[in-house]
Amino acid sequence: MLKLIGIQKSFGNFTAVRNVDLTINDGEFFSILGPSGCGKTTLLRLLGGFERPSQGAIQLDDRRIDHLPPHQRQFNTVFQRYALFPHLSVWQNVAFGLQMKKTNPTELTARVEEALELVQMQEFGNRSITTLSGGQQQRVALARALINRPKVLLLDEPLSALDLKLRQQMKVELLALQRKLKQTFIFVTHDQEEALTISDRVAVMNNGIVEQVGTPQEIYEYPKTLFVAQFIGSINSIEGEVKAVTQDTILVSGLARRPFSIKPSRDGQRPLPLVEVGTKVKIMVRPEKLKVLKSPPGLEYNYIEGILKESLYHGPETRFLIEPKDKTNSCPMIQAVQTNSAVTARKPFASGDRVFTAWSPEDCILMGAEGPLPLPEPKTAEILSDELPIQNVVLN
Amino acid sequence: MKAALLHRSKPSAKWFVKLITTFTFLLLYIPLVCLVAYSFVGTDPVSGASFFTWNWYSEALKDEGLRSGLWISLWVGLWSTLGATILGTTAAIALERASFPGKKLFDAFTLVPLIVPEIVMGLSLLIWFVALGLTLGAFSIILAHITFSFSYVIITVRTRLKDFDPSLEEAARDLGATPAQTFWKVTFPLIWPGILSGALMAFTLSFDDFLITFFTAGVGSDTLPIKLYSMIKYGISPKVNALSTLILLATILMVLFIFNPKKKTGLAAHS
């Protein structure tokens, strides 16, 4: 188990990573996701040993490792641009890690062959690095990093240098490899789709802070902060004001004559936040939760009336841009996405049509105007105790 | 790495461009051609007629003064190149990879020998060596040559270091290499072409330096350029032409051998 406790890293006046607590389980495919400059690469470099934390501790199986130089850690890295040694052949690149440990020649040969086979590069041993394609270099970098059988494999945006088709393919191969080896992979990326598809859990970072840690489904469906909601996927955000609060419903005014109602999610994962009447809030709804209709829906749904401005055909789905009838500056356009099986068959809407876009009260995410709203006590306490930093660690 | 080959037509040169180019090349190479030609010309003492001869070459090689001058030049060149290359390479690594107080100043100072006029350099070295009580000779020449040639090594090695991705060194460390292993297995092979061309430059500079050597040489430590100069004072002997032609030939062979494009795989691999 890998633990990061209160990790902070500053470069002069700039704090790249602040107060990060993370626990990464053995054999987990863990992603660190965030926009460029959010501190995710710095965090990875701290793990690899290329930087020392300014504060905090890193523990591997309860042993503190943050003071160890890279060559004494059981971590290996796949670098962003692979960093393959240009003066060595494929075989020599893969063998490098074992040669440094002075492994005997018989074992060395066997393990290099094994590693090359793992990434299907047996045929390429004698080739020079410069003659390889991007995907092949990627594989050699993987084999080279895996040959020391690291406790944790660190991957720094390894797919970003590949073109789309290859990226899709390598993503699947990477996941298969991880499942086969059952090693911990820590994968840094700015590509949310990559992170969502292959990770067991994802940490979303922004401005040096971990905003949320959870399964891909949790961070997509139940974002805890405004940033997570907006960074992952696209989302509609409607400003409003709380009008009434009952046991299981919050009523919010805004953008339509009838107030919107908000209910806890059906699976109970998202309880209603604690708000008072008059609080300024944001209602956030994912575009695929919206239905586009020709007439107003039943009373149990929230809806906005508007004019269809644009239908964007994407192949598997169509994205509708709807201008609300009572549009405001904060919400000039509503996005709705519908799968094409139903839509294309009838082609029911044309630009300029009057439409109604509707969604269930259970599909709303309610946020404060400035940030997350407080959640009810019991749930909060339970979540916190799970992530509380360990107090008895000596920090430098 | 693999740049897509784009075909575009190149404009052909205008007549005056061709003319200037021809003129420039003539200006550069006629003196060399003359030197080589004269080294083969003998004059009959009776009739005054010219004829082809290899004689000057054997004369030049038999000349005790020229031979000792060549020997001292090679000796000085060898040791000053070695000194300048080691100092220059380590300084380049420090300037490129490390951070330390006063780095900017140090950086600027390493380039000063390139801009200080040679006459000032030679004079100041002479004063300094005399003040130290150093006997002027091959040793003082070697020290003097190191001071001006190590700047060139710094430049060539730094260019090489700038070119290569620091994550290569990180990758080596990541794979379990100690700092020393990282240097010898990754850094050194990759900057080797830079070190080599720096060393070559240092040797060339040392071999043909006149002014600074003139100031710092003592009795009996005349390098080849100084020997040649003192010979010329008593009239030009075609022996000098013959020896210069041999040096020219040696230089061309050396450059062809070291900068052979087919042997540049290490260099090409990373560009």
PDB file of N, CA, C and O in Angstrom, chain A residues 45 48 50 69-71 75-77 79 81 83-87 93 96-97 100 102 130-132 137 144-145 148, chain B residues 1-2 165 167-179 181-182 185-187 189-190 265-266 268-270:
ATOM      1  N   ARG A  45       6.644  13.007  -9.975  1.00  0.00           N
ATOM      2  CA  ARG A  45       8.097  13.137  -9.792  1.00  0.00           C
ATOM      3  C   ARG A  45       8.491  12.984  -8.330  1.00  0.00           C
ATOM      4  O   ARG A  45       9.571  12.501  -8.017  1.00  0.00           O
ATOM      5  N   GLY A  48       8.530   9.293  -7.906  1.00  0.00           N
ATOM      6  CA  GLY A  48       9.676   8.678  -8.561  1.00  0.00           C
ATOM      7  C   GLY A  48      10.992   9.004  -7.871  1.00  0.00           C
ATOM      8  O   GLY A  48      11.994   8.339  -8.093  1.00  0.00           O
ATOM      9  N   PHE A  50      12.456  12.115  -8.050  1.00  0.00           N
ATOM     10  CA  PHE A  50      13.183  13.165  -8.761  1.00  0.00           C
ATOM     11  C   PHE A  50      13.031  14.506  -8.059  1.00  0.00           C
ATOM     12  O   PHE A  50      13.745  15.459  -8.343  1.00  0.00           O
ATOM     13  N   PRO A  69      16.790   8.285  -2.913  1.00  0.00           N
ATOM     14  CA  PRO A  69      17.001   8.693  -4.308  1.00  0.00           C
ATOM     15  C   PRO A  69      16.328   7.696  -5.253  1.00  0.00           C
ATOM     16  O   PRO A  69      16.020   6.575  -4.835  1.00  0.00           O
ATOM     17  N   PRO A  70      16.080   8.088  -6.498  1.00  0.00           N
ATOM     18  CA  PRO A  70      15.319   7.236  -7.421  1.00  0.00           C
ATOM     19  C   PRO A  70      15.860   5.808  -7.539  1.00  0.00           C
ATOM     20  O   PRO A  70      15.084   4.863  -7.605  1.00  0.00           O
ATOM     21  N   HIS A  71      17.204   5.668  -7.557  1.00  0.00           N
ATOM     22  CA  HIS A  71      17.726   4.319  -7.804  1.00  0.00           C
ATOM     23  C   HIS A  71      17.569   3.388  -6.609  1.00  0.00           C
ATOM     24  O   HIS A  71      17.845   2.210  -6.715  1.00  0.00           O
ATOM     25  N   PHE A  75      10.317   1.733  -7.568  1.00  0.00           N
ATOM     26  CA  PHE A  75       9.356   2.315  -8.488  1.00  0.00           C
ATOM     27  C   PHE A  75      10.048   2.436  -9.835  1.00  0.00           C
ATOM     28  O   PHE A  75      11.233   2.689  -9.891  1.00  0.00           O
ATOM     29  N   ASN A  76       9.295   2.281 -10.901  1.00  0.00           N
ATOM     30  CA  ASN A  76       9.863   2.589 -12.208  1.00  0.00           C
ATOM     31  C   ASN A  76       8.890   3.450 -12.977  1.00  0.00           C
ATOM     32  O   ASN A  76       7.690   3.447 -12.711  1.00  0.00           O
ATOM     33  N   THR A  77       9.443   4.215 -13.911  1.00  0.00           N
ATOM     34  CA  THR A  77       8.647   5.233 -14.588  1.00  0.00           C
ATOM     35  C   THR A  77       8.640   5.020 -16.093  1.00  0.00           C
ATOM     36  O   THR A  77       9.662   4.670 -16.674  1.00  0.00           O
ATOM     37  N   PHE A  79       8.285   7.422 -19.049  1.00  0.00           N
ATOM     38  CA  PHE A  79       8.316   8.865 -19.191  1.00  0.00           C
ATOM     39  C   PHE A  79       7.437   9.322 -20.343  1.00  0.00           C
ATOM     40  O   PHE A  79       7.137   8.563 -21.261  1.00  0.00           O
ATOM     41  N   ARG A  81       7.890  11.278 -22.930  1.00  0.00           N
ATOM     42  CA  ARG A  81       8.414  11.048 -24.274  1.00  0.00           C
ATOM     43  C   ARG A  81       9.325   9.834 -24.278  1.00  0.00           C
ATOM     44  O   ARG A  81      10.300   9.769 -24.991  1.00  0.00           O
ATOM     45  N   ALA A  83      11.884   8.661 -23.123  1.00  0.00           N
ATOM     46  CA  ALA A  83      13.273   8.764 -22.656  1.00  0.00           C
ATOM     47  C   ALA A  83      14.045   7.469 -22.877  1.00  0.00           C
ATOM     48  O   ALA A  83      14.761   7.000 -22.007  1.00  0.00           O
ATOM     49  N   LEU A  84      13.893   6.870 -24.056  1.00  0.00           N
ATOM     50  CA  LEU A  84      14.682   5.682 -24.392  1.00  0.00           C
ATOM     51  C   LEU A  84      16.101   6.133 -24.729  1.00  0.00           C
ATOM     52  O   LEU A  84      16.293   7.204 -25.303  1.00  0.00           O
ATOM     53  N   PHE A  85      17.085   5.304 -24.372  1.00  0.00           N
ATOM     54  CA  PHE A  85      18.482   5.689 -24.609  1.00  0.00           C
ATOM     55  C   PHE A  85      18.798   5.550 -26.094  1.00  0.00           C
ATOM     56  O   PHE A  85      18.801   4.440 -26.628  1.00  0.00           O
ATOM     57  N   PRO A  86      19.095   6.665 -26.775  1.00  0.00           N
ATOM     58  CA  PRO A  86      19.256   6.603 -28.228  1.00  0.00           C
ATOM     59  C   PRO A  86      20.527   5.877 -28.655  1.00  0.00           C
ATOM     60  O   PRO A  86      20.629   5.443 -29.790  1.00  0.00           O
ATOM     61  N   HIS A  87      21.499   5.736 -27.736  1.00  0.00           N
ATOM     62  CA  HIS A  87      22.752   5.093 -28.132  1.00  0.00           C
ATOM     63  C   HIS A  87      22.723   3.589 -27.894  1.00  0.00           C
ATOM     64  O   HIS A  87      23.704   2.905 -28.157  1.00  0.00           O
ATOM     65  N   ASN A  93      18.314  -1.381 -24.111  1.00  0.00           N
ATOM     66  CA  ASN A  93      17.449  -0.499 -23.337  1.00  0.00           C
ATOM     67  C   ASN A  93      16.686  -1.281 -22.276  1.00  0.00           C
ATOM     68  O   ASN A  93      16.632  -0.889 -21.121  1.00  0.00           O
ATOM     69  N   PHE A  96      18.831  -2.596 -19.405  1.00  0.00           N
ATOM     70  CA  PHE A  96      19.545  -1.593 -18.614  1.00  0.00           C
ATOM     71  C   PHE A  96      19.345  -1.754 -17.098  1.00  0.00           C
ATOM     72  O   PHE A  96      20.301  -1.800 -16.331  1.00  0.00           O
ATOM     73  N   GLY A  97      18.085  -1.878 -16.700  1.00  0.00           N
ATOM     74  CA  GLY A  97      17.777  -1.972 -15.277  1.00  0.00           C
ATOM     75  C   GLY A  97      18.441  -3.162 -14.601  1.00  0.00           C
ATOM     76  O   GLY A  97      18.948  -3.060 -13.481  1.00  0.00           O
ATOM     77  N   MET A 100      22.304  -2.741 -14.285  1.00  0.00           N
ATOM     78  CA  MET A 100      22.697  -1.885 -13.174  1.00  0.00           C
ATOM     79  C   MET A 100      22.753  -2.687 -11.885  1.00  0.00           C
ATOM     80  O   MET A 100      23.504  -2.384 -10.979  1.00  0.00           O
ATOM     81  N   LYS A 102      23.650  -5.761 -11.808  1.00  0.00           N
ATOM     82  CA  LYS A 102      24.630  -6.818 -12.039  1.00  0.00           C
ATOM     83  C   LYS A 102      23.997  -8.218 -11.977  1.00  0.00           C
ATOM     84  O   LYS A 102      24.510  -9.130 -11.340  1.00  0.00           O
ATOM     85  N   THR A 130      15.803   4.622 -32.825  1.00  0.00           N
ATOM     86  CA  THR A 130      15.327   5.647 -33.756  1.00  0.00           C
ATOM     87  C   THR A 130      14.531   5.071 -34.919  1.00  0.00           C
ATOM     88  O   THR A 130      13.850   5.806 -35.617  1.00  0.00           O
ATOM     89  N   THR A 131      14.628   3.744 -35.153  1.00  0.00           N
ATOM     90  CA  THR A 131      13.894   3.169 -36.275  1.00  0.00           C
ATOM     91  C   THR A 131      12.494   2.729 -35.859  1.00  0.00           C
ATOM     92  O   THR A 131      11.747   2.199 -36.672  1.00  0.00           O
ATOM     93  N   LEU A 132      12.137   2.913 -34.589  1.00  0.00           N
ATOM     94  CA  LEU A 132      10.836   2.435 -34.116  1.00  0.00           C
ATOM     95  C   LEU A 132       9.751   3.498 -34.272  1.00  0.00           C
ATOM     96  O   LEU A 132      10.028   4.695 -34.202  1.00  0.00           O
ATOM     97  N   GLN A 137       7.972   2.375 -29.601  1.00  0.00           N
ATOM     98  CA  GLN A 137       8.796   2.985 -28.556  1.00  0.00           C
ATOM     99  C   GLN A 137       8.093   2.910 -27.211  1.00  0.00           C
ATOM    100  O   GLN A 137       8.700   2.653 -26.180  1.00  0.00           O
ATOM    101  N   ARG A 144      11.031  -1.834 -20.520  1.00  0.00           N
ATOM    102  CA  ARG A 144      12.203  -1.385 -19.780  1.00  0.00           C
ATOM    103  C   ARG A 144      11.847  -1.054 -18.334  1.00  0.00           C
ATOM    104  O   ARG A 144      12.604  -1.335 -17.410  1.00  0.00           O
ATOM    105  N   ALA A 145      10.656  -0.438 -18.161  1.00  0.00           N
ATOM    106  CA  ALA A 145      10.260  -0.043 -16.819  1.00  0.00           C
ATOM    107  C   ALA A 145       9.794  -1.238 -15.988  1.00  0.00           C
ATOM    108  O   ALA A 145       9.892  -1.240 -14.772  1.00  0.00           O
ATOM    109  N   ASN A 148      12.447  -4.531 -13.861  1.00  0.00           N
ATOM    110  CA  ASN A 148      12.884  -4.611 -12.464  1.00  0.00           C
ATOM    111  C   ASN A 148      11.765  -5.061 -11.522  1.00  0.00           C
ATOM    112  O   ASN A 148      11.930  -5.044 -10.324  1.00  0.00           O
TER     113      ASN A 148
ATOM    114  N   MET B   1      11.632  13.541 -35.161  1.00  0.00           N
ATOM    115  CA  MET B   1      12.764  12.744 -35.586  1.00  0.00           C
ATOM    116  C   MET B   1      12.725  12.495 -37.079  1.00  0.00           C
ATOM    117  O   MET B   1      13.658  12.783 -37.813  1.00  0.00           O
ATOM    118  N   LYS B   2      11.618  11.925 -37.518  1.00  0.00           N
ATOM    119  CA  LYS B   2      11.506  11.694 -38.957  1.00  0.00           C
ATOM    120  C   LYS B   2      10.668  12.815 -39.550  1.00  0.00           C
ATOM    121  O   LYS B   2       9.443  12.796 -39.463  1.00  0.00           O
ATOM    122  N   ASP B 165      17.805  15.353 -23.739  1.00  0.00           N
ATOM    123  CA  ASP B 165      16.683  15.386 -22.831  1.00  0.00           C
ATOM    124  C   ASP B 165      17.123  14.958 -21.422  1.00  0.00           C
ATOM    125  O   ASP B 165      17.582  13.843 -21.244  1.00  0.00           O
ATOM    126  N   SER B 167      15.493  13.943 -19.143  1.00  0.00           N
ATOM    127  CA  SER B 167      14.757  12.777 -18.641  1.00  0.00           C
ATOM    128  C   SER B 167      15.490  11.475 -18.971  1.00  0.00           C
ATOM    129  O   SER B 167      15.191  10.439 -18.391  1.00  0.00           O
ATOM    130  N   LEU B 168      16.478  11.521 -19.890  1.00  0.00           N
ATOM    131  CA  LEU B 168      17.290  10.322 -20.125  1.00  0.00           C
ATOM    132  C   LEU B 168      18.103   9.979 -18.881  1.00  0.00           C
ATOM    133  O   LEU B 168      18.219   8.813 -18.503  1.00  0.00           O
ATOM    134  N   GLU B 169      18.648  11.009 -18.250  1.00  0.00           N
ATOM    135  CA  GLU B 169      19.400  10.774 -17.019  1.00  0.00           C
ATOM    136  C   GLU B 169      18.459  10.320 -15.909  1.00  0.00           C
ATOM    137  O   GLU B 169      18.793   9.437 -15.119  1.00  0.00           O
ATOM    138  N   GLU B 170      17.275  10.924 -15.880  1.00  0.00           N
ATOM    139  CA  GLU B 170      16.294  10.508 -14.873  1.00  0.00           C
ATOM    140  C   GLU B 170      15.879   9.067 -15.094  1.00  0.00           C
ATOM    141  O   GLU B 170      15.705   8.301 -14.146  1.00  0.00           O
ATOM    142  N   ALA B 171      15.729   8.689 -16.364  1.00  0.00           N
ATOM    143  CA  ALA B 171      15.339   7.313 -16.675  1.00  0.00           C
ATOM    144  C   ALA B 171      16.394   6.342 -16.161  1.00  0.00           C
ATOM    145  O   ALA B 171      16.069   5.292 -15.592  1.00  0.00           O
ATOM    146  N   ALA B 172      17.655   6.694 -16.334  1.00  0.00           N
ATOM    147  CA  ALA B 172      18.731   5.821 -15.868  1.00  0.00           C
ATOM    148  C   ALA B 172      18.673   5.675 -14.350  1.00  0.00           C
ATOM    149  O   ALA B 172      18.751   4.564 -13.809  1.00  0.00           O
ATOM    150  N   ARG B 173      18.486   6.788 -13.654  1.00  0.00           N
ATOM    151  CA  ARG B 173      18.398   6.765 -12.189  1.00  0.00           C
ATOM    152  C   ARG B 173      17.195   5.937 -11.763  1.00  0.00           C
ATOM    153  O   ARG B 173      17.259   5.164 -10.820  1.00  0.00           O
ATOM    154  N   ASP B 174      16.110   6.123 -12.501  1.00  0.00           N
ATOM    155  CA  ASP B 174      14.872   5.415 -12.205  1.00  0.00           C
ATOM    156  C   ASP B 174      15.065   3.907 -12.321  1.00  0.00           C
ATOM    157  O   ASP B 174      14.476   3.129 -11.591  1.00  0.00           O
ATOM    158  N   LEU B 175      15.906   3.495 -13.276  1.00  0.00           N
ATOM    159  CA  LEU B 175      16.111   2.069 -13.509  1.00  0.00           C
ATOM    160  C   LEU B 175      17.171   1.490 -12.575  1.00  0.00           C
ATOM    161  O   LEU B 175      17.570   0.341 -12.723  1.00  0.00           O
ATOM    162  N   GLY B 176      17.628   2.287 -11.627  1.00  0.00           N
ATOM    163  CA  GLY B 176      18.521   1.742 -10.618  1.00  0.00           C
ATOM    164  C   GLY B 176      19.980   2.111 -10.789  1.00  0.00           C
ATOM    165  O   GLY B 176      20.828   1.564 -10.095  1.00  0.00           O
ATOM    166  N   ALA B 177      20.304   3.019 -11.701  1.00  0.00           N
ATOM    167  CA  ALA B 177      21.694   3.408 -11.886  1.00  0.00           C
ATOM    168  C   ALA B 177      22.088   4.432 -10.823  1.00  0.00           C
ATOM    169  O   ALA B 177      21.332   5.347 -10.541  1.00  0.00           O
ATOM    170  N   THR B 178      23.282   4.252 -10.247  1.00  0.00           N
ATOM    171  CA  THR B 178      23.795   5.249  -9.316  1.00  0.00           C
ATOM    172  C   THR B 178      24.202   6.482 -10.129  1.00  0.00           C
ATOM    173  O   THR B 178      24.310   6.394 -11.352  1.00  0.00           O
ATOM    174  N   PRO B 179      24.435   7.619  -9.472  1.00  0.00           N
ATOM    175  CA  PRO B 179      24.850   8.800 -10.244  1.00  0.00           C
ATOM    176  C   PRO B 179      26.074   8.521 -11.127  1.00  0.00           C
ATOM    177  O   PRO B 179      26.139   8.974 -12.270  1.00  0.00           O
ATOM    178  N   GLN B 181      27.092   5.553 -12.379  1.00  0.00           N
ATOM    179  CA  GLN B 181      26.678   4.690 -13.500  1.00  0.00           C
ATOM    180  C   GLN B 181      25.917   5.499 -14.538  1.00  0.00           C
ATOM    181  O   GLN B 181      26.093   5.313 -15.739  1.00  0.00           O
ATOM    182  N   THR B 182      25.053   6.408 -14.064  1.00  0.00           N
ATOM    183  CA  THR B 182      24.293   7.243 -14.989  1.00  0.00           C
ATOM    184  C   THR B 182      25.233   8.050 -15.880  1.00  0.00           C
ATOM    185  O   THR B 182      25.037   8.134 -17.085  1.00  0.00           O
ATOM    186  N   LYS B 185      27.236   5.471 -18.295  1.00  0.00           N
ATOM    187  CA  LYS B 185      26.430   4.658 -19.226  1.00  0.00           C
ATOM    188  C   LYS B 185      25.529   5.502 -20.122  1.00  0.00           C
ATOM    189  O   LYS B 185      25.116   5.059 -21.181  1.00  0.00           O
ATOM    190  N   VAL B 186      25.154   6.687 -19.661  1.00  0.00           N
ATOM    191  CA  VAL B 186      24.195   7.478 -20.447  1.00  0.00           C
ATOM    192  C   VAL B 186      24.766   8.846 -20.837  1.00  0.00           C
ATOM    193  O   VAL B 186      24.907   9.151 -22.023  1.00  0.00           O
ATOM    194  N   THR B 187      25.132   9.643 -19.837  1.00  0.00           N
ATOM    195  CA  THR B 187      25.560  11.009 -20.153  1.00  0.00           C
ATOM    196  C   THR B 187      26.804  11.019 -21.041  1.00  0.00           C
ATOM    197  O   THR B 187      26.815  11.650 -22.100  1.00  0.00           O
ATOM    198  N   PRO B 189      28.364   8.716 -23.079  1.00  0.00           N
ATOM    199  CA  PRO B 189      28.244   8.322 -24.495  1.00  0.00           C
ATOM    200  C   PRO B 189      27.488   9.345 -25.330  1.00  0.00           C
ATOM    201  O   PRO B 189      27.767   9.517 -26.512  1.00  0.00           O
ATOM    202  N   LEU B 190      26.532  10.037 -24.696  1.00  0.00           N
ATOM    203  CA  LEU B 190      25.730  10.986 -25.471  1.00  0.00           C
ATOM    204  C   LEU B 190      26.438  12.315 -25.704  1.00  0.00           C
ATOM    205  O   LEU B 190      26.178  12.989 -26.694  1.00  0.00           O
ATOM    206  N   THR B 265      26.639   7.719 -36.179  1.00  0.00           N
ATOM    207  CA  THR B 265      25.355   7.175 -35.727  1.00  0.00           C
ATOM    208  C   THR B 265      24.961   7.712 -34.358  1.00  0.00           C
ATOM    209  O   THR B 265      23.813   8.027 -34.122  1.00  0.00           O
ATOM    210  N   GLY B 266      25.920   7.781 -33.456  1.00  0.00           N
ATOM    211  CA  GLY B 266      25.623   8.278 -32.112  1.00  0.00           C
ATOM    212  C   GLY B 266      25.053   9.682 -32.155  1.00  0.00           C
ATOM    213  O   GLY B 266      24.099   9.997 -31.466  1.00  0.00           O
ATOM    214  N   ALA B 268      23.711  11.199 -34.927  1.00  0.00           N
ATOM    215  CA  ALA B 268      22.477  11.256 -35.701  1.00  0.00           C
ATOM    216  C   ALA B 268      21.315  10.684 -34.909  1.00  0.00           C
ATOM    217  O   ALA B 268      20.194  11.150 -35.008  1.00  0.00           O
ATOM    218  N   ALA B 269      21.623   9.666 -34.081  1.00  0.00           N
ATOM    219  CA  ALA B 269      20.563   8.988 -33.346  1.00  0.00           C
ATOM    220  C   ALA B 269      19.790   9.937 -32.461  1.00  0.00           C
ATOM    221  O   ALA B 269      18.623   9.721 -32.190  1.00  0.00           O
ATOM    222  N   HIS B 270      20.442  10.997 -32.039  1.00  0.00           N
ATOM    223  CA  HIS B 270      19.715  11.821 -31.083  1.00  0.00           C
ATOM    224  C   HIS B 270      19.252  13.146 -31.646  1.00  0.00           C
ATOM    225  O   HIS B 270      18.564  13.898 -30.983  1.00  0.00           O
TER     226      HIS B 270
END
